[in-house]
PDB file of C-alpha atoms in Angstrom:
ATOM      1  CA  UNK A   1     342.456 176.381 152.779  1.00  0.00           C
ATOM      2  CA  UNK A   2     345.349 175.471 155.019  1.00  0.00           C
ATOM      3  CA  UNK A   3     345.399 172.327 157.074  1.00  0.00           C
ATOM      4  CA  UNK A   4     347.062 172.678 160.456  1.00  0.00           C
ATOM      5  CA  UNK A   5     347.933 169.927 162.838  1.00  0.00           C
ATOM      6  CA  UNK A   6     346.929 170.441 166.443  1.00  0.00           C
ATOM      7  CA  UNK A   7     350.520 171.122 167.441  1.00  0.00           C
ATOM      8  CA  UNK A   8     351.016 173.735 164.700  1.00  0.00           C
ATOM      9  CA  UNK A   9     347.803 175.460 165.708  1.00  0.00           C
ATOM     10  CA  UNK A  10     348.854 175.631 169.349  1.00  0.00           C
ATOM     11  CA  UNK A  11     352.338 176.853 168.424  1.00  0.00           C
ATOM     12  CA  UNK A  12     350.821 179.553 166.180  1.00  0.00           C
ATOM     13  CA  UNK A  13     348.517 180.732 168.953  1.00  0.00           C
ATOM     14  CA  UNK A  14     351.375 180.829 171.459  1.00  0.00           C
ATOM     15  CA  UNK A  15     353.611 182.670 168.987  1.00  0.00           C
ATOM     16  CA  UNK A  16     350.923 185.326 168.396  1.00  0.00           C
ATOM     17  CA  UNK A  17     350.228 185.548 172.117  1.00  0.00           C
ATOM     18  CA  UNK A  18     353.907 186.133 172.892  1.00  0.00           C
ATOM     19  CA  UNK A  19     354.368 188.515 169.940  1.00  0.00           C
ATOM     20  CA  UNK A  20     351.463 190.782 170.955  1.00  0.00           C
ATOM     21  CA  UNK A  21     352.574 190.899 174.600  1.00  0.00           C
ATOM     22  CA  UNK A  22     348.967 191.056 175.795  1.00  0.00           C
ATOM     23  CA  UNK A  23     349.727 188.987 178.860  1.00  0.00           C
ATOM     24  CA  UNK A  24     352.790 187.399 180.438  1.00  0.00           C
ATOM     25  CA  UNK A  25     354.524 184.815 178.252  1.00  0.00           C
ATOM     26  CA  UNK A  26     353.263 181.290 178.568  1.00  0.00           C
ATOM     27  CA  UNK A  27     354.910 178.019 177.739  1.00  0.00           C
ATOM     28  CA  UNK A  28     352.962 175.026 176.465  1.00  0.00           C
ATOM     29  CA  UNK A  29     352.608 172.139 178.883  1.00  0.00           C
ATOM     30  CA  UNK A  30     352.064 168.641 177.569  1.00  0.00           C
ATOM     31  CA  UNK A  31     349.087 166.665 178.807  1.00  0.00           C
ATOM     32  CA  UNK A  32     349.599 163.299 180.378  1.00  0.00           C
ATOM     33  CA  UNK A  33     348.258 160.240 178.560  1.00  0.00           C
ATOM     34  CA  UNK A  34     345.294 160.037 180.936  1.00  0.00           C
ATOM     35  CA  UNK A  35     344.481 163.731 180.487  1.00  0.00           C
ATOM     36  CA  UNK A  36     344.722 163.408 176.697  1.00  0.00           C
ATOM     37  CA  UNK A  37     342.383 160.431 176.712  1.00  0.00           C
ATOM     38  CA  UNK A  38     339.957 162.299 178.968  1.00  0.00           C
ATOM     39  CA  UNK A  39     339.935 165.234 176.551  1.00  0.00           C
ATOM     40  CA  UNK A  40     339.379 162.851 173.628  1.00  0.00           C
ATOM     41  CA  UNK A  41     336.493 161.055 175.321  1.00  0.00           C
ATOM     42  CA  UNK A  42     334.915 164.379 176.315  1.00  0.00           C
ATOM     43  CA  UNK A  43     335.100 165.686 172.741  1.00  0.00           C
ATOM     44  CA  UNK A  44     333.725 162.410 171.401  1.00  0.00           C
ATOM     45  CA  UNK A  45     330.761 162.436 173.787  1.00  0.00           C
ATOM     46  CA  UNK A  46     329.955 166.131 173.329  1.00  0.00           C
ATOM     47  CA  UNK A  47     330.122 165.870 169.540  1.00  0.00           C
ATOM     48  CA  UNK A  48     327.848 162.820 169.642  1.00  0.00           C
ATOM     49  CA  UNK A  49     325.326 164.660 171.789  1.00  0.00           C
ATOM     50  CA  UNK A  50     325.489 167.767 169.577  1.00  0.00           C
ATOM     51  CA  UNK A  51     325.085 165.721 166.399  1.00  0.00           C
ATOM     52  CA  UNK A  52     322.130 163.809 167.825  1.00  0.00           C
ATOM     53  CA  UNK A  53     320.387 166.992 168.946  1.00  0.00           C
ATOM     54  CA  UNK A  54     321.035 168.630 165.569  1.00  0.00           C
ATOM     55  CA  UNK A  55     319.494 165.621 163.825  1.00  0.00           C
ATOM     56  CA  UNK A  56     316.386 165.634 165.996  1.00  0.00           C
ATOM     57  CA  UNK A  57     316.036 169.410 165.774  1.00  0.00           C
ATOM     58  CA  UNK A  58     316.255 169.276 161.964  1.00  0.00           C
ATOM     59  CA  UNK A  59     313.754 166.417 161.876  1.00  0.00           C
ATOM     60  CA  UNK A  60     311.298 168.245 164.135  1.00  0.00           C
ATOM     61  CA  UNK A  61     311.496 171.458 162.100  1.00  0.00           C
ATOM     62  CA  UNK A  62     311.060 169.713 158.735  1.00  0.00           C
ATOM     63  CA  UNK A  63     308.362 167.229 159.741  1.00  0.00           C
ATOM     64  CA  UNK A  64     306.525 169.728 161.851  1.00  0.00           C
TER      65      UNK A  64
END
């Protein structure tokens, strides 16, 4: 299994996108610090909610 950093993953997607010529070429745009933090907080909150729901759903189905 290969481990990609976020930047390598984005660069690979952009390379494939530009190579296939499906749509006009795009250039990556860096997020500002505030935008990056907002994305991080959003992912943190959504993963916490999803994990909590998965726990309760598993508990409900096993306990009955």
